PDB file of C-alpha atoms in Angstrom:
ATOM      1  CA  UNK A   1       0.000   0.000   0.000  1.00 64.00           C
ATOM      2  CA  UNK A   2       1.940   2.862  -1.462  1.00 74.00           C
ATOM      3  CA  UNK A   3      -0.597   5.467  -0.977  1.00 94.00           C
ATOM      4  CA  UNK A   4       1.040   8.845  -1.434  1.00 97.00           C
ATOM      5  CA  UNK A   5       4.234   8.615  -2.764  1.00 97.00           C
ATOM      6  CA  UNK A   6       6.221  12.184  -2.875  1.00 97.00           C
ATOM      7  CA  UNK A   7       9.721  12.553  -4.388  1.00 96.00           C
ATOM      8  CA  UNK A   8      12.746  13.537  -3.751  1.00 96.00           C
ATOM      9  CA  UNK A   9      12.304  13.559   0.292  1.00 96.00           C
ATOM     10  CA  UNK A  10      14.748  16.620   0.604  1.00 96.00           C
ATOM     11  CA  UNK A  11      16.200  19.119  -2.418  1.00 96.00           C
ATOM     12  CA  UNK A  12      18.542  22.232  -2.270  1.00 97.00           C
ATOM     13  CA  UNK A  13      18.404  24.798  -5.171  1.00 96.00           C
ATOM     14  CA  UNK A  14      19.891  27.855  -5.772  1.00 97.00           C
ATOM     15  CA  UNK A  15      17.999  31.025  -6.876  1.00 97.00           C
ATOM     16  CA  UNK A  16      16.909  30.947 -10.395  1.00 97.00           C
ATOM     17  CA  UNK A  17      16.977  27.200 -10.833  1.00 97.00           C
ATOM     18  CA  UNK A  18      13.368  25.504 -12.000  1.00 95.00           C
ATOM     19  CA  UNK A  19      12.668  21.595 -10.625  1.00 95.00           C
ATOM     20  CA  UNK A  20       9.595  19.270  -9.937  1.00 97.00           C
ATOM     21  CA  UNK A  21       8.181  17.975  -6.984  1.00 98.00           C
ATOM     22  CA  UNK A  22       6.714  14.728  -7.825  1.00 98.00           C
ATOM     23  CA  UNK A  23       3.619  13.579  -6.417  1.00 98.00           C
ATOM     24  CA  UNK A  24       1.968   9.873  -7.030  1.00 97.00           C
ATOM     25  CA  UNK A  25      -0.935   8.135  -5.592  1.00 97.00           C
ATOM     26  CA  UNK A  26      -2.308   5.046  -6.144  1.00 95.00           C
ATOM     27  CA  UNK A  27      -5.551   4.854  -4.368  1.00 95.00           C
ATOM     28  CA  UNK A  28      -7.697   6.230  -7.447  1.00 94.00           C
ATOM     29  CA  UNK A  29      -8.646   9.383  -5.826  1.00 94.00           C
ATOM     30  CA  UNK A  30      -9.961  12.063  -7.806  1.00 93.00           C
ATOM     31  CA  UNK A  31      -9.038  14.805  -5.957  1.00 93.00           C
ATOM     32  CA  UNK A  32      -5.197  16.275  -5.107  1.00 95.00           C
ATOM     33  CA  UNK A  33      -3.677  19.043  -3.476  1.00 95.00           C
ATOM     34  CA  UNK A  34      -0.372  20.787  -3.067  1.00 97.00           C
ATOM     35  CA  UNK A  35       0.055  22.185   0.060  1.00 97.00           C
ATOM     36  CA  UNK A  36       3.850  24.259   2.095  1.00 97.00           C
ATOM     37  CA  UNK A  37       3.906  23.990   5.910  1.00 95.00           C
ATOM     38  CA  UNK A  38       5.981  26.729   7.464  1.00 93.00           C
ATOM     39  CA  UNK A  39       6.589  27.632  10.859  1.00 87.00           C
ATOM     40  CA  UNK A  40       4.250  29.654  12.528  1.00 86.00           C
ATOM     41  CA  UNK A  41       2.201  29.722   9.230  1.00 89.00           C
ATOM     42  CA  UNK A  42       0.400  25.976   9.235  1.00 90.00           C
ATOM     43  CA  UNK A  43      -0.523  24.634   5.823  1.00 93.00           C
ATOM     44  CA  UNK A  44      -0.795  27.024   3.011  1.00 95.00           C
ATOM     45  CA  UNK A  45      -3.044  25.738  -0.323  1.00 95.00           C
ATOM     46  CA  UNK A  46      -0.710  26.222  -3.100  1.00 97.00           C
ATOM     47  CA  UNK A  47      -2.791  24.485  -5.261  1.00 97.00           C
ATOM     48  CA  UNK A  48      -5.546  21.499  -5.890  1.00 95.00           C
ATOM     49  CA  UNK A  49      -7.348  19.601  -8.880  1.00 94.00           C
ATOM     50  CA  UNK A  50     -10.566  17.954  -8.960  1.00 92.00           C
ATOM     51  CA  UNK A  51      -9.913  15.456 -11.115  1.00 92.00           C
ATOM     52  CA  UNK A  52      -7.936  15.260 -14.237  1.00 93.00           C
ATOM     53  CA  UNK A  53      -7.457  17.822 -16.810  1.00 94.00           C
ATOM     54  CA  UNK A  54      -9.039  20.360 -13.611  1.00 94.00           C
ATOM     55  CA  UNK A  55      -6.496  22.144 -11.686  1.00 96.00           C
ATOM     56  CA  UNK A  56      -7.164  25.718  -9.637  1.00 95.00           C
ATOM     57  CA  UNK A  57      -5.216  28.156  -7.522  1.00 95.00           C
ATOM     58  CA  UNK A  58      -5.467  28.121  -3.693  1.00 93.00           C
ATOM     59  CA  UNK A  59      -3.824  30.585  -1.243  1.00 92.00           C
ATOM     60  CA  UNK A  60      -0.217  31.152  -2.581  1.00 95.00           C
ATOM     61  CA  UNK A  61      -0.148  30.044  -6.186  1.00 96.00           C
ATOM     62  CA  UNK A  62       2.319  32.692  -7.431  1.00 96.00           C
ATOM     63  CA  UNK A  63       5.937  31.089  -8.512  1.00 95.00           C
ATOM     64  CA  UNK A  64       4.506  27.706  -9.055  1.00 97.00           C
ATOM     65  CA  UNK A  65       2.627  25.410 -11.748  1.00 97.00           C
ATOM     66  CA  UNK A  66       0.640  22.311 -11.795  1.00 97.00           C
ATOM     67  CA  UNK A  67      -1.164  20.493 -14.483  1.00 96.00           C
ATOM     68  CA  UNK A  68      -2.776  16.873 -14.032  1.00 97.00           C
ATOM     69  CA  UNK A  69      -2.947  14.747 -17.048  1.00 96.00           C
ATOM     70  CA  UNK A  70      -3.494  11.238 -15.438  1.00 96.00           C
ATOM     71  CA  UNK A  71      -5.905  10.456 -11.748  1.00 96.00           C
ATOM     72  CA  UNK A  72      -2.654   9.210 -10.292  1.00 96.00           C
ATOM     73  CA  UNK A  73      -0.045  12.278 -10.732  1.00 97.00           C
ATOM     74  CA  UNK A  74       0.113  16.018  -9.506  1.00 98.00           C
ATOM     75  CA  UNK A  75       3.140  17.374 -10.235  1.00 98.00           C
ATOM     76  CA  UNK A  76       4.320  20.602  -8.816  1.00 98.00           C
ATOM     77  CA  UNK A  77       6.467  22.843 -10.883  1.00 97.00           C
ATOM     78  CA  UNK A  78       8.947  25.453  -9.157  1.00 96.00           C
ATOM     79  CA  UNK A  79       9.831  28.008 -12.529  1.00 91.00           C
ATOM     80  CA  UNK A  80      12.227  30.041 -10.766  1.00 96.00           C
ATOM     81  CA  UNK A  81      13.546  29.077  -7.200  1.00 96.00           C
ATOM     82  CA  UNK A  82      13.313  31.929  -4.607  1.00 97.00           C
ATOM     83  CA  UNK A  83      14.251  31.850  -1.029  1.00 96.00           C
ATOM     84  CA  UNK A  84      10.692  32.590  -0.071  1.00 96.00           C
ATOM     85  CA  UNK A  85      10.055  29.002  -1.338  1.00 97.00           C
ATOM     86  CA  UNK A  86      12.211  27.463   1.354  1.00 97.00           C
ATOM     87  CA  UNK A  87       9.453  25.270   2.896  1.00 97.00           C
ATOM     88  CA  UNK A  88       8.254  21.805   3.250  1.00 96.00           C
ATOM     89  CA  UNK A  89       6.188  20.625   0.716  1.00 98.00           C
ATOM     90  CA  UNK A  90       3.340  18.002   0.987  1.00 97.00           C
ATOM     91  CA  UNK A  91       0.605  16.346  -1.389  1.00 97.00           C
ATOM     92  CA  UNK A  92      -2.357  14.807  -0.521  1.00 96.00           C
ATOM     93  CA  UNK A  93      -5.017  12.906  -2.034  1.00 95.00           C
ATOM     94  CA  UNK A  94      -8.952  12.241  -1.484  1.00 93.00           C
ATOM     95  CA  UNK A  95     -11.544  10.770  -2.826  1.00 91.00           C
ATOM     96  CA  UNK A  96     -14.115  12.947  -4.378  1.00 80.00           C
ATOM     97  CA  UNK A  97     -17.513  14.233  -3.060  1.00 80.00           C
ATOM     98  CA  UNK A  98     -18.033  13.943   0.103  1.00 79.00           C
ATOM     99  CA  UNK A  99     -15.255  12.400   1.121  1.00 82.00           C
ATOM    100  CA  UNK A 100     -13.239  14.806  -0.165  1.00 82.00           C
ATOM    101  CA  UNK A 101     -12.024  16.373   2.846  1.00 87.00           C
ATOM    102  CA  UNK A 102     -10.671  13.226   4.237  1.00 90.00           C
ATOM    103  CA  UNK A 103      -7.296  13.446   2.764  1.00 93.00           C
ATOM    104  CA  UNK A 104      -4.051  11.326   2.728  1.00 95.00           C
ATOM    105  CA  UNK A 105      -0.951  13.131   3.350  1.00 96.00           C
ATOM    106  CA  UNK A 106       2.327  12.030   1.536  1.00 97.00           C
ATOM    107  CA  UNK A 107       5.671  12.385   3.477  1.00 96.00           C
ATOM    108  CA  UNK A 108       6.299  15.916   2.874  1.00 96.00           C
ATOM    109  CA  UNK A 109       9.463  17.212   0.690  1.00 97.00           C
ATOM    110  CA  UNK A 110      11.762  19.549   2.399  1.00 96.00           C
ATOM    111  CA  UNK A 111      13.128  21.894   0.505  1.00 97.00           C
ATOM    112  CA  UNK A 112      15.529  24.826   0.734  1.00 97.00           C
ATOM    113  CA  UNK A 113      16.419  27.548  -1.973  1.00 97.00           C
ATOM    114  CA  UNK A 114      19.925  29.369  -1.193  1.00 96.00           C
TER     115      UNK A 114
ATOM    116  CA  UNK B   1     -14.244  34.000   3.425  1.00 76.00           C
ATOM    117  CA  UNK B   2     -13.456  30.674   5.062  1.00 85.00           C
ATOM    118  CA  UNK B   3     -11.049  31.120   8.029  1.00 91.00           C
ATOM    119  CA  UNK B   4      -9.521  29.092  10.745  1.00 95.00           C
ATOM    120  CA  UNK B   5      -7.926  30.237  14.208  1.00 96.00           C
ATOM    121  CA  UNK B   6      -6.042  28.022  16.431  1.00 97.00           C
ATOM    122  CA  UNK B   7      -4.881  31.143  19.039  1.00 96.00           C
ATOM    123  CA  UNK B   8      -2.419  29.013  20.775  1.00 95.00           C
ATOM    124  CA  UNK B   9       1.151  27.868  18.787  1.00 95.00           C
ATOM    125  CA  UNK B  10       2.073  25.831  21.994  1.00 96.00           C
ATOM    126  CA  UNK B  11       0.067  23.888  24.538  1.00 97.00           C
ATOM    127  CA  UNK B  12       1.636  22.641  27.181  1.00 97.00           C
ATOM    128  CA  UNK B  13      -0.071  20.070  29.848  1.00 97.00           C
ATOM    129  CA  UNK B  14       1.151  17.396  32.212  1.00 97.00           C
ATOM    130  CA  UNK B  15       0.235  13.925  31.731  1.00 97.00           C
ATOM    131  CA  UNK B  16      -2.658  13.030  33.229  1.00 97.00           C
ATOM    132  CA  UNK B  17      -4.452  16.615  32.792  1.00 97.00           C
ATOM    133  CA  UNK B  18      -7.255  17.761  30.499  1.00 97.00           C
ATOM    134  CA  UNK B  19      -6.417  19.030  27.584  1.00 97.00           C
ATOM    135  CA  UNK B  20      -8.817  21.433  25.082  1.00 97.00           C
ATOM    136  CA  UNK B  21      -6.945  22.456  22.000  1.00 98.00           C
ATOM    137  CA  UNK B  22      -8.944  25.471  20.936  1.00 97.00           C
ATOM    138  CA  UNK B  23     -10.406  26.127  17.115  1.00 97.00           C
ATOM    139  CA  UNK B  24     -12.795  29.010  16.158  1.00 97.00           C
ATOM    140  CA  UNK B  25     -13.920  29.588  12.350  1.00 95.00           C
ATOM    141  CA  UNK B  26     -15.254  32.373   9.727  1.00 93.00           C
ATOM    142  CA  UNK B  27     -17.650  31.290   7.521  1.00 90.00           C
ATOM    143  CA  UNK B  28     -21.179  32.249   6.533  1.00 84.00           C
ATOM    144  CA  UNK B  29     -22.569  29.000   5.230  1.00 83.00           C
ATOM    145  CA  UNK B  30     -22.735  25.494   6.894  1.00 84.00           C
ATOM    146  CA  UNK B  31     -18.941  24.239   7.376  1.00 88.00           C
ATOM    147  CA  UNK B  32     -17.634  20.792   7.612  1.00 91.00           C
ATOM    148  CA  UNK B  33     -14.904  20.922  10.020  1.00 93.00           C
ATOM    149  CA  UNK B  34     -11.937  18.328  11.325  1.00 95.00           C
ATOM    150  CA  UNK B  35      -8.691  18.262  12.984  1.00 96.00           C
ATOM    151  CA  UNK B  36      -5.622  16.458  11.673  1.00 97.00           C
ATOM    152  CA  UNK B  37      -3.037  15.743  13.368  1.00 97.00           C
ATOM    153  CA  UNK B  38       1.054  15.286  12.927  1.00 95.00           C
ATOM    154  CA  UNK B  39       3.161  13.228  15.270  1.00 96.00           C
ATOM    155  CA  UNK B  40       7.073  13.354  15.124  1.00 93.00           C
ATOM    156  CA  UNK B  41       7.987  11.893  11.886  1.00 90.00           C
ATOM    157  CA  UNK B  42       4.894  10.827  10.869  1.00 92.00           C
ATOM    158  CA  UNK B  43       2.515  11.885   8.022  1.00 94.00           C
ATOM    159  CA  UNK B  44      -0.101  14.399   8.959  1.00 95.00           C
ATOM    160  CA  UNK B  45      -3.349  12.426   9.125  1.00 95.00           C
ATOM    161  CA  UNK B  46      -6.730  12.830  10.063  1.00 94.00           C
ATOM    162  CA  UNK B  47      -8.003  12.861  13.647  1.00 95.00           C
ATOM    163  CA  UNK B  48     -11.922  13.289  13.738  1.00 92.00           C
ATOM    164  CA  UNK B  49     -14.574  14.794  11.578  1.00 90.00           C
ATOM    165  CA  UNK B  50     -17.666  17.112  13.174  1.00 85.00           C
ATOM    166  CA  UNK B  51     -19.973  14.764  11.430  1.00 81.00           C
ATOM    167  CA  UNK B  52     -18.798  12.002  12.818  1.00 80.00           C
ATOM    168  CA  UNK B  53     -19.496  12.763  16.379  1.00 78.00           C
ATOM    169  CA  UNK B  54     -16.887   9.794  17.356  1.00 83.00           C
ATOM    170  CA  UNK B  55     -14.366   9.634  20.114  1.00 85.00           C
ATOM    171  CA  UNK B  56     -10.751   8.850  18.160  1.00 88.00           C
ATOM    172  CA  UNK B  57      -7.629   8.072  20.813  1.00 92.00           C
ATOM    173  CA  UNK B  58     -10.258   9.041  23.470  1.00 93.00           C
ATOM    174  CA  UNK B  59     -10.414  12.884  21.726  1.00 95.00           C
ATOM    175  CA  UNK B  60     -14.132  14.293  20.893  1.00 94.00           C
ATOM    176  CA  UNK B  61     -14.513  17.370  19.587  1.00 94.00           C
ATOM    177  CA  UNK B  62     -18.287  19.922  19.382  1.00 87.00           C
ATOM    178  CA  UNK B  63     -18.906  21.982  16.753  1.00 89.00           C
ATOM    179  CA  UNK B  64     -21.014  24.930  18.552  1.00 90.00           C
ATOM    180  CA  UNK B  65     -22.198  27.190  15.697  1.00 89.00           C
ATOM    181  CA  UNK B  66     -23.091  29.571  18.287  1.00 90.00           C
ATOM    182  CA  UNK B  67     -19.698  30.219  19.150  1.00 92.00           C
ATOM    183  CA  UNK B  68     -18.464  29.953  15.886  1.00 93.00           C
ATOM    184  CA  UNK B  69     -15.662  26.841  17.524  1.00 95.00           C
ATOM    185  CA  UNK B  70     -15.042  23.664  17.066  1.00 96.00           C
ATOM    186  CA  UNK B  71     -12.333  22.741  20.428  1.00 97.00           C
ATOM    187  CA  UNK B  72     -10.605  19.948  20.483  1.00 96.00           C
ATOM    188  CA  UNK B  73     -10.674  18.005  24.329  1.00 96.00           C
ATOM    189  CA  UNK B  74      -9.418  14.906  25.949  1.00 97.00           C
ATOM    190  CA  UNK B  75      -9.758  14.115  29.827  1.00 97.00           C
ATOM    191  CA  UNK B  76      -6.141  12.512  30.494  1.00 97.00           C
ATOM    192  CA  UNK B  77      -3.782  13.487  28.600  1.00 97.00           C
ATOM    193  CA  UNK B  78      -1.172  10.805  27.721  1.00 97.00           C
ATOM    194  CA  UNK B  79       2.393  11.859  26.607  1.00 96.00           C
ATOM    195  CA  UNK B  80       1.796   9.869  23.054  1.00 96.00           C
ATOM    196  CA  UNK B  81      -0.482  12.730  22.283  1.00 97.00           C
ATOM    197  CA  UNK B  82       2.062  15.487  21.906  1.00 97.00           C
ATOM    198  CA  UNK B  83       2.050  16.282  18.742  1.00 97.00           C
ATOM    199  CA  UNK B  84       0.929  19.282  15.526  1.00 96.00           C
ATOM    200  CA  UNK B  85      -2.615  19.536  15.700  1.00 97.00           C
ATOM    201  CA  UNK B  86      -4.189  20.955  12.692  1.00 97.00           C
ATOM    202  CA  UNK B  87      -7.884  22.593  12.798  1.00 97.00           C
ATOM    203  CA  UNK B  88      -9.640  22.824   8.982  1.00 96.00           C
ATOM    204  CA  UNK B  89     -12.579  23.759   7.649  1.00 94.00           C
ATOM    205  CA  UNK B  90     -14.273  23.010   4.265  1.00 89.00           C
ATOM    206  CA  UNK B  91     -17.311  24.659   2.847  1.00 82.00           C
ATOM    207  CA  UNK B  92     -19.788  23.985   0.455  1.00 77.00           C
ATOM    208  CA  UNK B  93     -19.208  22.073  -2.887  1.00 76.00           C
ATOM    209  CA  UNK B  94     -15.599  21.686  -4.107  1.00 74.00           C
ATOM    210  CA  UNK B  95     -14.140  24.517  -1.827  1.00 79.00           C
ATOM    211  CA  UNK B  96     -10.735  23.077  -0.647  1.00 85.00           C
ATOM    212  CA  UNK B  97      -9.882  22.417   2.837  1.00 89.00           C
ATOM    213  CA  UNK B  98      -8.547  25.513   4.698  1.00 91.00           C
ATOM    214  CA  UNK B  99      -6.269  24.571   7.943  1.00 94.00           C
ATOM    215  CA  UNK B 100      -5.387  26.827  10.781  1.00 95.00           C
ATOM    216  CA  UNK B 101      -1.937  27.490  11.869  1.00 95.00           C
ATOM    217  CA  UNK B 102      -1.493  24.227  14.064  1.00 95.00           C
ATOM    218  CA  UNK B 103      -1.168  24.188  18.046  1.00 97.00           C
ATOM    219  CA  UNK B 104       1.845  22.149  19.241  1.00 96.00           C
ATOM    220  CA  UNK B 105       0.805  19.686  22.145  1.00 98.00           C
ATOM    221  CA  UNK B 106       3.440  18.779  24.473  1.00 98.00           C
ATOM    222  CA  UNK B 107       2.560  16.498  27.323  1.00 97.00           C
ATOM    223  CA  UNK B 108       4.999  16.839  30.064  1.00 96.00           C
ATOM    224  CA  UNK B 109       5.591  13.307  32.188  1.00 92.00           C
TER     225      UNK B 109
END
């Protein structure tokens, strides 16, 4: 049982560099989310998709990119690494309607921008 | 707007004491509210629903619209519950899930 598989676990950048967070899950849900944890500041919505082909902003969308071509991956696209994206990064996954606030966390990517 | 408030970052309780991890929310239609929770090096997961009205690792929490708060309580604390406790909320439809800032539990021995 794989559930929500996130990779790589930890990544340094520099400024200016571009990379993916990958984000897999194998439980057929329909709907996934990107989400950064900081201190003090809880989990931020960076953004979600309701199934795919259907992705929308959350709360802080600007400096990243998502698209969702297949159910089972929701990539995360950083275009141009700034400090400010020092965080730690997590996906999760639910099934739709009304379940779709019982989510399933992956392990979280930490990453730092220099 | 949907909002969440958790007003404390750190709780601190000895073992054996009642705990009530505090929650209050802004929203204008009929929420669906939970708490999640984190333990040390463990995915965040989910702890209890409102709708459920179930006890989970002897926690129950009471969504009082009145009040506008959904607090999370347990009795006896235990020192296996120190952990990141999340509050979220969820409107209507496919609004996403908006958390709170997290109150960190530590149960002192």
């Amino acid at each position: 049982n794989a559930g929500v598989t996130q990779t790589p676990k930890f990544q340094v950048l520099k400024t200016g560099q571009s990379m993916t967070l990958q984000c897999a899950q194998d439980m057929n849900h329909e709907y996934m989310s990107w989400y950064r944890q900081d201190p003090g500041m809880g989990l931020r919505l960076i953004h979600y998709s309701v199934g795919a082909g259907i992705t929308d902003q959350g709360e802080v969308p600007n400096g990243y990119n998502v698209s969702r071509s297949t159910t089972e991956d929701f990539p995360l696209r950083l275009l141009s690494a700034a400090p400010s994206q020092t965080s730690v990064y997590f996906c999760a996954s639910s099934r739709g309607g009304r379940n779709k606030n019982i989510q399933y966390f992956g392990a979280g990517t930490r990453l730092s921008v220099l | 707007a949907q909002r969440v408030t958790q007003p404390e970052k750190l709780l601190s309780v000895f073992k054996g004491a009642p705990v009530e991890l505090k929650c209050n929310y802004s929203y204008s239609g009929s929420p669906e509210l939970f708490w999640y929770v984190q333990y040390s090096r463990q995915r965040l997961q989910l702890l209890l629903r409102h709708i459920s009205r179930e006890s989970i690792k002897g926690f129950t929490a009471d969504l009082n619209k009145g009040e506008t708060s959904f607090h999370l309580k347990k009795p006896f604390a235990q020192e296996e519950d120190s952990a990141m406790y999340y509050c979220a909320l969820s409107g209507q439809g496919n609004t996403p899930l908006v958390f709170g800032k997290g109150t960190r539990l530590s149960v002192i021995a």
